[in-house]
Short mmCIF file of C-alpha atoms in Angstrom, two decimals:
data_model
loop_
_atom_site.label_atom_id
_atom_site.label_comp_id
_atom_site.label_asym_id
_atom_site.label_seq_id
_atom_site.Cartn_x
_atom_site.Cartn_y
_atom_site.Cartn_z
CA MET A 1 0.16 -0.05 0.15
CA CYS A 2 1.52 3.30 -1.05
CA ASP A 3 2.09 5.73 1.76
CA SER A 4 1.27 9.23 0.52
CA ALA A 5 2.09 10.44 3.79
CA ARG A 6 5.63 9.33 3.52
CA CYS A 7 6.35 9.53 -0.03
CA PRO A 8 5.49 12.60 -2.26
CA GLN A 9 5.54 10.16 -5.37
CA ALA A 10 2.90 7.82 -3.99
CA THR A 11 -0.27 8.06 -5.70
CA HIS A 12 -3.60 6.20 -5.49
CA HIS A 13 -5.90 5.21 -8.26
CA ASP A 14 -8.87 3.37 -9.09
CA VAL A 15 -7.05 0.03 -9.21
CA HIS A 16 -5.97 0.51 -5.68
CA ARG A 17 -9.33 1.05 -4.29
CA PRO A 18 -10.14 -2.74 -3.32
CA VAL A 19 -7.15 -3.07 -1.39
CA TRP A 20 -7.78 0.09 0.62
CA ALA A 21 -11.64 -1.27 1.10
CA GLU A 22 -10.53 -4.35 2.18
CA HIS A 23 -7.81 -3.04 4.80
CA ALA A 24 -10.53 -0.42 5.85
CA GLU A 25 -12.84 -3.23 6.44
CA ARG A 26 -10.48 -5.59 8.23
CA THR A 27 -9.54 -2.60 10.67
CA LYS A 28 -12.98 -1.87 11.70
CA THR A 29 -13.35 -5.46 12.45
CA PHE A 30 -10.37 -5.47 14.48
CA LEU A 31 -11.58 -2.42 16.20
CA GLY A 32 -14.81 -3.96 16.93
CA GLN A 33 -13.16 -6.78 18.68
CA LEU A 34 -10.77 -4.72 20.84
CA GLY A 35 -11.49 -4.59 24.98
CA LYS A 36 -11.96 -1.23 26.50
CA THR A 37 -8.51 -1.87 28.15
CA ARG A 38 -6.53 -1.66 24.94
CA ALA A 39 -6.75 2.04 24.55
CA THR A 40 -3.38 2.71 22.85
CA GLU A 41 -4.09 -0.01 19.96
CA ARG A 42 -7.59 1.29 19.62
CA THR A 43 -6.32 4.65 19.08
CA ARG A 44 -3.60 3.33 16.48
CA LEU A 45 -5.94 1.54 14.91
CA GLN A 46 -8.75 4.17 14.41
CA ALA A 47 -6.11 6.53 12.87
CA ASP A 48 -5.12 3.57 10.53
CA HIS A 49 -8.82 3.14 9.58
CA ASP A 50 -9.66 7.01 9.25
CA ARG A 51 -6.65 7.11 6.98
CA ALA A 52 -8.00 4.23 4.47
CA VAL A 53 -11.33 5.87 4.72
CA ARG A 54 -9.86 9.18 3.53
CA VAL A 55 -7.91 7.41 0.58
CA ILE A 56 -11.03 5.38 -0.37
CA ALA A 57 -12.84 8.95 -0.43
CA ASP A 58 -10.22 10.49 -2.38
CA ILE A 59 -10.12 7.86 -4.90
CA ASP A 60 -13.87 7.94 -5.45
CA ALA A 61 -13.76 11.79 -5.73
CA ALA A 62 -11.11 11.46 -8.32
CA THR A 63 -12.80 8.88 -10.20
CA THR A 64 -15.85 10.53 -10.43
CA THR A 65 -14.41 13.84 -11.35
CA ALA A 66 -12.56 12.10 -14.11
CA SER A 67 -15.80 10.22 -15.49
CA GLU A 68 -17.54 13.88 -15.35
CA ASP A 69 -14.54 15.53 -17.48
CA LEU A 70 -15.30 12.79 -20.12
CA PRO A 71 -17.56 14.02 -23.27
#
């Protein structure tokens, strides 16, 4: 998974969406299984999940914009 937070050359395209969507879903599942005493792990996983959701939204927005630009 490209890490655009660390690499200015990393890009995300429609072809990457399924990988990010699966990652977001798995992270969401793990979050649901964590006990209340796992606050540090919950914080880390929540940030990871939020990032995956943002990437998916950005891919969707770029794909929608690109398809609207077509004649």
